[in-house]
Amino acid sequence: MDDPRTGPSPTLRDVATEAGVSAATASRALNGSTRNVSAEKVALVLQAATKLGYAPNLSAQAIARGSTETVALIVHDIADPYFSSIAAGAIDGAEAAGLTVTMAVTGRSPERELEIVSTLRGHRPHAIILAGSRVGDDQTALADELRTYEAAGGRVAVVSQPGLPYGTVTVDNRRGAEDLAAALLAQGYRRFAVLRGPGRHRTSHDRAEGFRAGLARAKIDLAPGMVVETDFTEDGGHAAMTDLLGRGLAGVELVFAVNDVMAVGAVRALRDAGLVPGTDLAVAGFDDISAATDVAPALTTVGVPTHAMGRRAIDLALTGTDKGEVVWLPTNVILRDSTPPRDTGPARR
Amino acid sequence: MDDPRTGPSPTLRDVATEAGVSAATASRALNGSTRNVSAEKVALVLQAATKLGYAPNLSAQAIARGSTETVALIVHDIADPYFSSIAAGAIDGAEAAGLTVTMAVTGRSPERELEIVSTLRGHRPHAIILAGSRVGDDQTALADELRTYEAAGGRVAVVSQPGLPYGTVTVDNRRGAEDLAAALLAQGYRRFAVLRGPGRHRTSHDRAEGFRAGLARAKIDLAPGMVVETDFTEDGGHAAMTDLLGRGLAGVELVFAVNDVMAVGAVRALRDAGLVPGTDLAVAGFDDISAATDVAPALTTVGVPTHAMGRRAIDLALTGTDKGEVVWLPTNVILRDSTPPRDTGPARR
DNA sequence: ATGAAAGCGCTAACAT
DNA sequence: ATGTTAGCGCTTTCAT
């Protein structure tokens, strides 16, 4: 009937009383400064703490110390594998630094994002990590909010969203697409089409242009009608591919979709049209989501180190010195069965 | 040179001073009790707050009020689509209730889980949500930790982990597999094999046994060698399927893998063996992960409402009265091309 | 080495 | 309607 593990959370004072010492000593025993407290009392305090099931009130610590042990992570959609992988990396990094992660999702709404930054700021986190690529609209309100956070000593890092004046971890989409183009040329492909996303989307733009640039090096260019703008989704890829097929391929051998989900949609469209993906028409994507290896044929794509991006963002925020530092993480071309080597006989010069 | 948005975070006192009122009035103006403060001063305070970029120190609020506005979410692996979807649901639910989510991942380590619960307890969250199915080992330490948390007024809810004495949201794996079996029987299938996970894993067990029970209703049983135990992963599915093929199918028409990733592995194994999945051998899975529709042929499976599970867990924790209440969310059988209807001629009785 | 006391930013009686 | 005052749980001088 005197179970210590009952009632409201035990406080430091409870522990101190239980151990027969002052709160100050208890605090010292539990924290770093074990130095100035006798081994005997340390043992007593520790024992009392476990007996009572004591867990320090982090809010109280935060306010007394003037700093917290948390980092805030903001993503657009945690169910999206791209973001969940970034989140996993960020959480790893945070835990390695002994920090707890608080998280919020924007649902891709800029207003919501702003609101969230404001709320999160109230937690006084060590750092705020913003993950997600903006659609390119006005961000002054967000920038303001972040500025006052930073002015108060907060650290900010951004993942894949160059444009904000903070440490940024990103991937060279342009270069990745260029590399992909080169690899595909080496496989023997010469005639291409591109499925890209809505005009304003920066990532889409960079990838499409990078691909074009890669081809240009081999003096190959994209026929005007062969760049189709569509939704950044699987259905978008399906629709665009269907459209392309309807208009006639005109000799196109390979379709590059600016992301894997669109590519998967394109593959489905091919199959729906009675064609064999890979054989009748090659397909390549970008991102290397896990579905890329699940589809048949497995999808040639460009790997993006999402986990590493999350982790680096934490590092950048925590240790970063250079405000506007941009870390470019390398992508890697992954050739799979959706773009088999093409026999270009000696006839082709 | 006197930019207010500079230096350390402005405090309530700063706002009060700026507005020419007392801290108490500022507090009242900013919070609910707008009633007892003149509209005039409210305006003044609000104005001062925005001018200074004030964001209340949530830690201080928490300690003064004796309660926080956060809920803690613990998942095994946020990069796993199953958990990220649950997390998305939980975050939705939390935000609807005006709560911030703190998150930590266990990496499937029971020790880590324990450690995390202990740390998180320090945040004094409204509720702790535990997501993930235990492998069935000793959980007394965890139970202890949770008990003291609950004794202090914390709420606990568990997702898909029946066995802990807290509100639990789960899915009837047994029933889902039974339904699947019935649906497949209706499609005309009669001879089955099962790919299941390691023995102790409860989910795996329930699904395998449910499937067996479903077949038993039609007086069909699983040949002894036709239940293969393997890893709960894609490679596990691949290996088990390959093994099965090596030993001879003995007329088996359909393979049920207890989760989709294993099923995807099985599909790959079939293709590697030169067989056509769906046509030469039907395959069904469980979970309805997004990859299920990406593979070819699209995978017949049992849908699990992960998002809803996360959301319900929050509701349960926040409003739940009944300690040990268990919410069973319905699964749904989804027939796709990997299990085409089978023509069982009239010859078959 | 240890305790007493002040203070972190805020809220909530308690006055007025 | 508003200001004063006393905490909330903890850390950290400052004494001893």
XYZ file of C-alpha atoms (C1' of nucleotides) in Angstrom:
730
model
C 0.000 0.000 0.000
C 3.016 2.221 -0.072
C 4.088 1.484 -3.594
C 6.460 4.234 -4.543
C 5.558 3.902 -8.207
C 2.182 5.444 -7.799
C 0.748 8.916 -7.943
C 2.225 11.861 -9.793
C 5.672 11.721 -11.273
C 8.330 11.824 -8.618
C 10.320 15.021 -8.619
C 13.950 15.592 -7.969
C 13.002 16.634 -4.481
C 11.326 13.306 -3.913
C 14.473 11.552 -4.924
C 16.568 13.807 -2.731
C 14.344 13.202 0.266
C 14.350 9.486 -0.333
C 18.131 9.539 -0.478
C 18.429 11.858 2.474
C 20.265 14.596 0.610
C 19.441 18.032 -0.732
C 17.950 18.617 -4.139
C 21.182 20.208 -5.250
C 23.187 17.142 -4.413
C 20.693 14.908 -6.094
C 20.896 17.028 -9.209
C 24.659 16.870 -9.192
C 24.651 13.143 -8.660
C 22.314 12.546 -11.551
C 23.995 14.871 -13.981
C 27.540 15.316 -15.089
C 29.197 16.913 -12.122
C 29.625 13.605 -10.364
C 32.942 14.996 -9.306
C 31.931 17.053 -6.398
C 29.750 14.510 -4.747
C 30.836 11.563 -2.684
C 30.560 8.160 -4.270
C 28.451 7.109 -1.367
C 25.773 9.709 -1.907
C 25.842 9.180 -5.639
C 24.947 5.573 -5.035
C 22.213 6.567 -2.631
C 20.708 9.010 -5.067
C 20.862 6.637 -8.006
C 19.230 3.983 -5.937
C 16.466 6.299 -4.826
C 15.926 7.409 -8.390
C 15.448 3.929 -9.744
C 13.353 2.961 -6.796
C 10.969 5.797 -7.463
C 11.078 5.386 -11.208
C 12.349 8.918 -11.534
C 12.573 10.515 -14.950
C 13.720 14.128 -14.921
C 11.158 16.610 -16.116
C 12.730 17.700 -19.356
C 10.678 20.865 -19.524
C 11.989 21.945 -16.193
C 15.520 21.116 -17.225
C 15.055 23.003 -20.432
C 13.895 26.093 -18.690
C 16.522 25.936 -15.979
C 19.331 25.292 -18.381
C 18.007 27.562 -21.075
C 18.369 24.942 -23.736
C 16.660 21.803 -24.901
C 17.762 18.460 -26.154
C 15.452 18.324 -29.104
C 15.541 18.973 -32.787
C 12.465 19.633 -34.836
C 11.918 17.966 -38.144
C 9.414 19.206 -40.670
C 8.469 17.082 -43.643
C 5.726 17.295 -46.219
C 4.412 13.794 -45.860
C 5.871 11.170 -43.599
C 4.137 8.360 -45.455
C 6.038 9.229 -48.609
C 9.074 6.939 -48.799
C 11.262 9.791 -49.901
C 10.535 11.753 -46.757
C 10.340 8.854 -44.405
C 13.814 7.869 -45.451
C 15.087 11.381 -44.867
C 13.365 11.329 -41.505
C 15.009 8.047 -40.631
C 18.394 9.553 -41.411
C 17.645 12.634 -39.386
C 16.466 10.599 -36.427
C 19.607 8.502 -36.563
C 21.707 11.605 -36.567
C 19.767 13.187 -33.752
C 19.946 10.127 -31.572
C 23.645 9.862 -32.161
C 23.841 13.376 -30.751
C 21.605 12.472 -27.852
C 18.720 14.553 -29.072
C 15.036 13.781 -29.257
C 13.165 14.523 -32.434
C 9.864 16.302 -32.612
C 8.166 16.064 -35.908
C 5.433 17.731 -37.846
C 4.074 17.359 -41.327
C 2.971 20.135 -43.606
C 0.854 18.189 -46.034
C 2.670 20.314 -48.617
C 0.829 23.402 -47.511
C 3.004 26.509 -47.221
C 0.605 28.054 -44.718
C 0.750 24.973 -42.576
C 4.508 24.969 -42.817
C 4.670 28.491 -41.538
C 2.326 27.722 -38.675
C 4.389 24.698 -37.772
C 7.674 26.526 -37.711
C 6.088 29.043 -35.414
C 4.760 26.413 -33.019
C 7.913 24.390 -33.065
C 9.893 27.464 -32.288
C 8.100 27.452 -28.960
C 9.837 24.223 -28.081
C 13.143 26.041 -28.389
C 14.743 23.174 -30.233
C 18.442 23.070 -30.889
C 17.735 22.957 -34.552
C 14.952 22.946 -37.078
C 15.294 20.765 -40.143
C 13.116 21.548 -43.102
C 12.742 18.770 -45.626
C 11.012 19.138 -48.956
C 11.307 20.994 -52.157
C 9.306 24.146 -52.450
C 7.197 24.706 -55.453
C 8.997 27.966 -55.833
C 6.500 30.416 -54.470
C 6.881 33.278 -52.099
C 8.665 32.285 -48.932
C 9.266 35.590 -47.240
C 6.995 34.833 -44.305
C 8.757 31.542 -43.729
C 12.130 33.199 -44.086
C 11.100 35.795 -41.509
C 10.021 33.192 -39.034
C 13.238 31.292 -39.476
C 15.297 34.422 -39.171
C 13.904 35.272 -35.773
C 14.455 31.696 -34.712
C 18.026 31.866 -35.829
C 18.545 35.245 -34.234
C 17.656 33.597 -30.949
C 20.403 31.072 -31.405
C 18.524 28.337 -33.207
C 20.142 26.405 -36.007
C 18.402 25.727 -39.268
C 19.160 23.229 -41.992
C 17.265 22.492 -45.121
C 17.058 19.346 -47.160
C 16.680 19.528 -50.885
C 15.408 23.048 -50.982
C 18.147 25.350 -52.126
C 17.031 28.932 -51.965
C 16.723 29.510 -48.244
C 19.812 31.096 -46.698
C 20.683 28.168 -44.462
C 22.847 25.130 -44.491
C 21.386 22.999 -47.203
C 21.774 19.371 -48.076
C 20.864 18.616 -51.596
C 21.487 16.448 -54.521
C 22.638 17.564 -57.907
C 19.571 16.618 -59.879
C 20.917 18.158 -63.011
C 24.152 16.287 -62.798
C 22.413 13.031 -61.913
C 20.222 13.253 -64.973
C 23.224 14.142 -67.072
C 25.036 11.062 -65.824
C 22.013 8.970 -66.553
C 21.884 10.273 -70.102
C 25.548 9.422 -70.559
C 25.031 5.911 -69.231
C 22.092 5.354 -71.500
C 23.992 6.619 -74.498
C 26.688 4.134 -73.605
C 24.052 1.427 -73.624
C 23.401 2.301 -77.212
C 20.257 4.388 -76.972
C 19.912 7.328 -79.308
C 16.284 8.463 -79.403
C 14.613 9.655 -76.260
C 11.469 11.095 -74.790
C 11.053 12.738 -71.401
C 8.147 12.734 -68.984
C 8.477 15.720 -66.706
C 6.468 17.304 -63.937
C 4.592 20.578 -63.778
C 6.574 23.562 -65.035
C 7.332 25.347 -61.788
C 8.635 22.366 -59.938
C 12.325 22.925 -59.665
C 13.438 19.345 -59.184
C 11.549 18.302 -62.253
C 13.040 21.108 -64.238
C 16.595 20.352 -63.185
C 16.279 16.700 -64.021
C 14.729 17.292 -67.401
C 17.290 19.911 -68.312
C 20.163 17.835 -67.013
C 19.032 14.975 -69.165
C 18.837 17.220 -72.159
C 22.311 18.535 -71.434
C 23.683 15.026 -71.193
C 22.276 14.198 -74.571
C 23.525 17.434 -76.031
C 27.078 16.399 -75.310
C 26.595 13.611 -77.789
C 24.951 16.044 -80.164
C 21.617 14.445 -79.669
C 18.597 16.465 -78.950
C 15.057 15.919 -77.826
C 12.410 16.352 -80.460
C 9.999 19.121 -79.407
C 6.963 16.901 -78.963
C 8.997 14.390 -77.014
C 8.966 16.251 -73.728
C 5.643 15.735 -72.034
C 4.588 17.709 -69.025
C 2.397 15.803 -66.588
C 1.574 15.223 -62.966
C 4.343 14.248 -60.581
C 2.516 10.999 -59.815
C 2.110 7.471 -61.025
C -1.131 8.318 -62.778
C 0.588 11.275 -64.359
C 3.230 8.956 -65.769
C 0.589 6.589 -67.022
C -1.372 9.321 -68.737
C 1.659 10.906 -70.339
C 2.924 7.589 -71.619
C -0.471 6.734 -73.024
C -0.599 10.102 -74.693
C 2.820 9.574 -76.178
C 1.884 6.184 -77.526
C -1.253 7.638 -79.024
C 0.703 10.276 -80.872
C 3.174 7.762 -82.208
C 6.633 7.094 -80.874
C 8.453 8.174 -84.026
C 11.381 5.918 -83.337
C 11.844 6.747 -79.681
C 13.733 3.968 -77.906
C 13.703 5.122 -74.334
C 11.508 7.214 -72.090
C 13.006 9.011 -69.115
C 10.540 9.913 -66.403
C 11.830 12.478 -63.927
C 10.913 10.300 -61.004
C 10.329 6.656 -60.306
C 6.668 6.813 -59.528
C 6.022 8.416 -62.890
C 8.242 5.779 -64.481
C 6.263 3.043 -62.819
C 3.120 4.592 -64.238
C 4.707 4.671 -67.652
C 5.623 1.001 -67.401
C 2.068 0.191 -66.544
C 0.843 2.199 -69.526
C 3.133 0.269 -71.837
C 1.862 -2.993 -70.556
C -1.716 -1.772 -70.875
C -0.975 -1.014 -74.501
C 0.264 -4.544 -75.056
C 3.910 -3.562 -75.239
C 6.758 -5.142 -73.332
C 8.568 -2.595 -71.164
C 12.302 -2.832 -71.591
C 12.048 -4.725 -74.821
C 9.674 -2.675 -76.932
C 10.486 0.539 -75.179
C 13.045 1.179 -72.476
C 12.138 3.209 -69.398
C 14.268 5.002 -66.835
C 13.337 6.895 -63.703
C 14.914 8.870 -60.888
C 15.051 8.395 -57.083
C 15.530 4.668 -56.697
C 12.510 4.149 -54.502
C 12.127 0.603 -53.327
C 9.387 -0.041 -55.838
C 12.001 0.418 -58.536
C 13.286 -3.074 -57.906
C 9.840 -4.520 -57.403
C 8.496 -3.744 -60.829
C 9.216 -5.962 -63.764
C 11.459 -5.246 -65.427
C 13.435 -3.663 -62.619
C 13.791 0.022 -63.249
C 16.938 1.797 -64.325
C 17.130 4.917 -62.209
C 19.283 7.406 -60.382
C 19.820 6.712 -56.705
C 19.304 9.548 -54.263
C 20.893 9.097 -50.829
C 17.853 10.146 -48.825
C 18.947 8.603 -45.562
C 22.323 10.291 -45.778
C 20.631 13.560 -46.611
C 18.672 13.467 -43.395
C 21.715 12.629 -41.411
C 23.870 15.284 -42.982
C 21.198 17.863 -42.376
C 21.457 17.183 -38.669
C 25.224 17.371 -38.759
C 25.052 20.574 -40.690
C 22.618 22.132 -38.290
C 24.473 21.016 -35.212
C 28.025 21.747 -36.232
C 27.635 24.013 -39.213
C 29.633 27.179 -39.126
C 29.044 28.500 -42.566
C 25.502 29.861 -42.731
C 24.800 29.259 -46.361
C 26.839 26.134 -46.839
C 25.408 23.766 -49.409
C 26.278 20.103 -49.254
C 25.865 18.337 -52.548
C 25.451 14.649 -52.054
C 26.258 12.421 -55.002
C 23.634 10.504 -56.922
C 24.415 7.257 -58.628
C 23.142 5.808 -61.833
C 21.716 2.342 -61.443
C 21.273 0.376 -64.628
C 18.669 -2.351 -64.462
C 16.615 -4.441 -66.841
C 14.274 -1.711 -67.980
C 17.076 -0.363 -70.184
C 18.909 -3.376 -71.603
C 22.049 -2.754 -73.644
C 21.072 -2.038 -77.185
C 22.846 -3.590 -80.113
C 23.682 -0.819 -82.443
C 25.269 -2.672 -85.303
C 28.326 -1.282 -87.094
C 25.977 0.100 -89.705
C 25.064 2.906 -87.345
C 27.732 5.560 -87.425
C 20.125 48.996 -35.489
C 17.428 48.350 -32.996
C 15.812 45.480 -34.789
C 13.525 43.847 -32.260
C 13.930 40.485 -33.984
C 17.437 39.995 -32.774
C 19.074 38.486 -29.747
C 17.611 35.852 -27.497
C 13.989 34.811 -27.757
C 11.687 37.475 -26.430
C 9.910 36.466 -23.259
C 6.438 37.162 -22.115
C 7.832 39.923 -19.977
C 9.347 41.533 -23.032
C 6.005 41.495 -24.719
C 4.328 42.860 -21.608
C 6.821 45.666 -21.309
C 6.519 46.502 -24.962
C 2.760 46.647 -24.606
C 2.938 48.554 -21.367
C 1.065 45.972 -19.320
C 1.918 43.375 -16.713
C 3.068 39.888 -17.539
C -0.177 38.494 -16.219
C -2.251 40.615 -18.521
C -0.068 39.687 -21.441
C -0.506 36.041 -20.590
C -4.241 36.424 -20.360
C -4.407 38.304 -23.612
C -2.393 35.658 -25.402
C -4.229 32.682 -24.006
C -7.835 31.786 -23.600
C -9.044 34.066 -20.887
C -9.424 36.928 -23.314
C -12.575 37.711 -21.416
C -11.140 39.528 -18.511
C -8.945 41.834 -20.447
C -9.972 44.937 -22.314
C -10.072 44.673 -26.061
C -7.749 47.596 -26.188
C -4.976 45.913 -24.236
C -5.482 42.660 -26.067
C -4.748 44.458 -29.287
C -1.714 46.108 -27.753
C -0.337 42.831 -26.519
C -0.965 40.980 -29.756
C 0.707 43.748 -31.629
C 3.720 43.691 -29.357
C 3.925 39.930 -29.670
C 4.026 39.907 -33.425
C 6.370 42.851 -33.474
C 8.841 40.968 -31.305
C 8.265 37.663 -33.025
C 7.198 36.192 -29.742
C 6.644 32.446 -29.458
C 5.749 31.248 -25.969
C 8.309 29.012 -24.362
C 6.445 25.754 -24.348
C 8.680 24.263 -21.700
C 7.856 27.053 -19.347
C 4.191 26.711 -20.117
C 4.369 23.011 -19.551
C 5.949 23.361 -16.191
C 3.680 26.172 -15.078
C 0.562 24.426 -16.240
C 1.690 21.009 -15.190
C 0.854 19.492 -18.527
C 2.212 19.411 -22.034
C 0.770 19.531 -25.472
C 2.711 16.656 -26.893
C 2.249 13.012 -27.570
C 5.122 10.637 -28.008
C 5.180 8.126 -30.806
C 7.474 5.139 -30.818
C 7.937 3.081 -33.941
C 10.379 0.393 -34.943
C 11.469 1.880 -38.213
C 10.073 5.042 -39.700
C 11.397 4.187 -43.152
C 9.221 1.088 -43.247
C 6.021 1.977 -45.120
C 3.949 0.093 -42.600
C 5.145 2.257 -39.744
C 5.386 5.474 -41.646
C 1.750 5.114 -42.552
C 0.807 4.490 -38.943
C 2.878 7.495 -37.996
C 1.102 9.617 -40.576
C -2.220 8.603 -39.075
C -1.037 9.327 -35.566
C 0.313 12.716 -36.560
C -2.974 13.586 -38.215
C -4.824 12.624 -35.085
C -2.466 14.529 -32.840
C -2.624 17.668 -34.900
C -6.380 17.494 -34.932
C -6.165 17.565 -31.155
C -3.673 20.417 -31.227
C -0.802 18.314 -30.017
C 2.763 18.129 -31.206
C 4.301 14.757 -31.876
C 7.604 13.647 -30.483
C 8.985 10.630 -32.185
C 11.626 8.016 -31.635
C 12.567 4.806 -33.354
C 13.619 1.614 -31.681
C 15.302 -0.121 -34.581
C 13.396 -3.150 -33.310
C 15.584 -3.379 -30.245
C 13.706 -4.068 -27.012
C 16.481 -2.474 -24.971
C 16.327 0.635 -27.086
C 12.575 0.688 -26.761
C 12.835 0.631 -23.016
C 15.405 3.388 -23.002
C 13.215 5.466 -25.269
C 10.121 5.104 -23.170
C 12.134 6.239 -20.217
C 13.506 9.299 -21.970
C 10.219 10.211 -23.511
C 8.586 9.979 -20.150
C 10.731 12.943 -19.238
C 8.824 15.059 -21.694
C 5.664 14.337 -19.726
C 3.661 13.771 -22.865
C -0.095 13.489 -22.780
C 0.200 10.076 -24.249
C 2.674 7.531 -25.455
C 1.834 5.510 -28.533
C 3.724 2.308 -29.086
C 3.613 0.936 -32.599
C 4.999 -2.405 -33.608
C 4.504 -6.025 -32.921
C 6.716 -7.562 -30.324
C 8.504 -10.752 -31.074
C 6.915 -12.126 -27.985
C 9.753 -11.966 -25.517
C 9.852 -10.761 -21.982
C 8.362 -7.313 -21.611
C 8.206 -6.888 -17.886
C 10.709 -4.062 -17.829
C 8.769 -2.226 -20.487
C 5.525 -2.897 -18.699
C 7.033 -1.519 -15.491
C 8.162 1.636 -17.184
C 4.763 2.157 -18.729
C 3.014 1.470 -15.480
C 4.839 4.213 -13.668
C 4.139 6.515 -16.562
C 0.476 5.693 -16.388
C 0.415 5.978 -12.617
C 1.533 9.562 -13.091
C -1.442 10.267 -15.296
C 0.002 9.444 -18.693
C -2.068 7.663 -21.278
C -0.767 4.742 -23.264
C -2.001 3.187 -26.459
C -0.541 0.397 -28.456
C -0.792 -0.382 -32.121
C -0.803 -3.965 -33.295
C 0.705 -5.382 -30.192
C -1.976 -7.076 -28.163
C -0.590 -8.300 -24.899
C 0.180 -5.083 -23.088
C -2.583 -3.988 -20.713
C -3.417 -0.774 -22.581
C -5.804 0.436 -25.179
C -4.802 -1.419 -28.270
C -5.557 -0.902 -31.917
C -5.094 -3.960 -33.941
C -6.166 -5.859 -36.928
C -7.563 -9.333 -36.978
C -4.808 -11.032 -38.882
C -6.366 -14.409 -38.434
C -9.706 -13.304 -39.761
C -8.099 -11.420 -42.647
C -6.213 -14.498 -43.755
C -9.344 -16.559 -43.370
C -11.231 -14.152 -45.611
C -8.456 -14.285 -48.122
C -8.598 -18.055 -48.193
C -12.334 -17.906 -48.769
C -11.935 -15.440 -51.606
C -9.277 -17.564 -53.240
C -11.395 -20.670 -52.928
C -14.163 -18.746 -54.655
C -11.720 -17.972 -57.430
C -11.402 -21.665 -57.967
C -8.093 -22.437 -56.268
C -7.789 -25.703 -54.396
C -4.142 -26.480 -53.733
C -2.060 -24.095 -51.685
C 1.314 -23.496 -50.143
C 2.176 -20.963 -47.448
C 5.311 -18.941 -46.894
C 5.413 -17.887 -43.275
C 7.821 -16.035 -41.037
C 9.909 -17.230 -38.126
C 7.986 -19.322 -35.615
C 7.689 -16.922 -32.704
C 6.421 -14.029 -34.679
C 2.820 -13.691 -33.708
C 1.528 -11.850 -36.727
C 3.012 -14.447 -38.996
C 1.515 -17.203 -36.938
C -1.953 -15.689 -36.911
C -1.969 -15.164 -40.630
C -0.752 -18.636 -41.435
C -3.213 -20.253 -39.073
C -6.056 -18.071 -40.248
C -5.365 -19.113 -43.778
C -5.318 -22.733 -42.768
C -8.601 -22.283 -40.946
C -10.184 -20.682 -43.982
C -9.182 -23.636 -46.099
C -10.362 -26.070 -43.482
C -13.873 -24.755 -43.822
C -13.847 -26.088 -47.339
C -12.310 -29.282 -46.085
C -9.063 -28.493 -47.740
C -5.838 -28.786 -45.917
C -2.246 -27.790 -46.363
C 0.143 -30.612 -47.187
C 2.826 -30.813 -44.473
C 5.728 -29.812 -46.681
C 3.755 -26.954 -48.129
C 4.250 -24.576 -45.236
C 7.685 -23.056 -45.445
C 9.173 -21.041 -42.654
C 11.457 -18.251 -43.776
C 12.626 -14.729 -43.113
C 10.052 -11.959 -42.879
C 11.740 -10.189 -45.813
C 11.788 -10.061 -49.568
C 14.868 -12.238 -49.717
C 13.203 -14.665 -47.375
C 10.281 -14.931 -49.759
C 12.602 -15.429 -52.672
C 14.560 -18.158 -50.945
C 11.487 -20.005 -49.729
C 9.868 -19.902 -53.132
C 13.029 -21.140 -54.777
C 13.203 -23.911 -52.247
C 9.616 -24.865 -52.933
C 10.195 -24.951 -56.658
C 13.247 -27.113 -56.148
C 11.278 -29.626 -54.156
C 8.505 -29.777 -56.705
C 5.198 -28.048 -56.520
C 3.141 -31.225 -56.445
C 0.159 -29.524 -58.009
C 0.129 -26.410 -55.878
C -1.751 -23.644 -57.641
C -1.261 -20.725 -55.297
C 1.286 -19.555 -52.788
C 0.214 -17.345 -49.905
C 3.005 -15.329 -48.348
C 2.162 -13.864 -44.956
C 3.236 -10.411 -46.034
C 3.633 -8.492 -49.235
C 7.370 -8.088 -49.188
C 7.759 -11.842 -48.973
C 5.214 -12.204 -51.751
C 7.174 -9.805 -53.907
C 10.249 -11.919 -53.283
C 8.309 -15.007 -54.269
C 7.192 -13.365 -57.484
C 10.773 -12.555 -58.293
C 11.800 -16.141 -57.614
C 9.153 -17.409 -59.988
C 10.327 -15.135 -62.707
C 13.931 -16.129 -62.035
C 12.865 -19.719 -62.549
C 11.326 -18.880 -65.893
C 7.761 -19.108 -64.694
C 5.042 -16.551 -65.179
C 3.638 -15.367 -61.862
C -0.134 -15.385 -61.851
C -0.350 -17.716 -64.806
C 1.923 -20.599 -63.879
C 1.511 -20.079 -60.177
C -0.691 -17.621 -58.375
C 0.667 -15.563 -55.484
C -1.061 -13.673 -52.698
C 0.316 -11.516 -49.918
C -0.829 -9.486 -46.925
C -0.612 -5.780 -45.975
C -1.297 -4.036 -49.284
C 1.879 -2.033 -49.280
C 2.158 0.348 -52.192
C 4.572 -1.960 -53.977
C 1.724 -4.456 -54.244
C 0.275 -2.502 -57.120
C 3.643 -1.759 -58.658
C 4.667 -5.311 -59.289
C 3.508 -7.173 -62.342
C 1.154 -8.823 -62.020
C -0.393 -6.653 -59.329
C -0.567 -8.550 -56.097
C -3.671 -9.968 -54.508
C -3.437 -9.126 -50.842
C -5.212 -8.172 -47.654
C -5.409 -4.483 -46.951
C -4.466 -3.265 -43.482
C -5.731 0.203 -42.530
C -2.437 1.469 -41.173
C -3.291 5.127 -41.341
C -6.536 4.572 -39.484
C -4.694 2.497 -36.919
C -2.413 5.375 -36.091
C -5.295 7.745 -35.827
C -7.393 5.483 -33.691
C -4.491 4.918 -31.366
C -4.387 8.628 -30.670
C -8.117 8.763 -30.086
C -7.910 5.792 -27.818
C -5.113 7.268 -25.788
C -6.703 10.688 -25.537
C -10.266 9.725 -24.816
C -10.053 6.099 -23.822
C -11.747 5.197 -20.608
C -11.439 1.485 -20.662
C -7.848 0.559 -19.853
C -7.600 -2.641 -21.774
C -9.931 -1.810 -24.625
C -8.977 -3.456 -27.897
C -10.102 -1.929 -31.154
C -10.170 -4.371 -34.012
C -9.974 -2.617 -37.327
C -11.230 -4.501 -40.357
C -8.971 -5.782 -43.082
C -10.145 -6.128 -46.636
C -9.310 -8.670 -49.260
C -8.090 -7.141 -52.497
C -8.103 -9.416 -55.497
C -5.685 -8.468 -58.233
C -4.039 -10.073 -61.233
C -1.650 -12.299 -59.346
C -4.575 -14.630 -58.582
C -6.723 -14.720 -61.692
C -10.019 -16.601 -61.527
C -9.352 -20.210 -62.182
C -11.498 -22.254 -64.486
C -12.375 -25.362 -62.653
C -14.292 -27.299 -65.205
C -17.343 -29.326 -64.249
C -15.066 -32.366 -64.188
C -13.729 -31.262 -60.863
C -16.168 -32.157 -58.176
C 31.465 17.840 -0.434
C 27.050 19.736 0.517
C 23.088 22.815 1.421
C 20.410 27.268 0.915
C 18.663 30.297 -2.175
C 17.912 32.539 -6.441
C 16.050 32.293 -10.899
C 14.640 30.183 -15.667
C 9.548 31.747 -18.362
C 5.270 31.088 -17.474
C 0.469 30.564 -15.162
C -2.801 30.970 -11.534
C -4.470 32.216 -7.347
C -5.024 36.308 -4.778
C -5.644 41.093 -4.279
C -7.305 45.380 -5.631
C -10.026 44.593 -15.594
C -5.388 44.481 -14.033
C -1.278 44.018 -11.148
C 1.294 41.236 -7.350
C 2.854 37.177 -5.759
C 3.719 32.550 -5.355
C 5.005 28.607 -7.243
C 5.988 24.654 -11.255
C 10.856 21.250 -11.248
C 15.116 21.969 -12.061
C 20.104 23.946 -12.223
C 23.475 26.818 -10.463
C 25.753 30.315 -8.024
C 27.069 31.266 -3.474
C 28.004 30.072 1.135
C 29.684 26.923 4.438
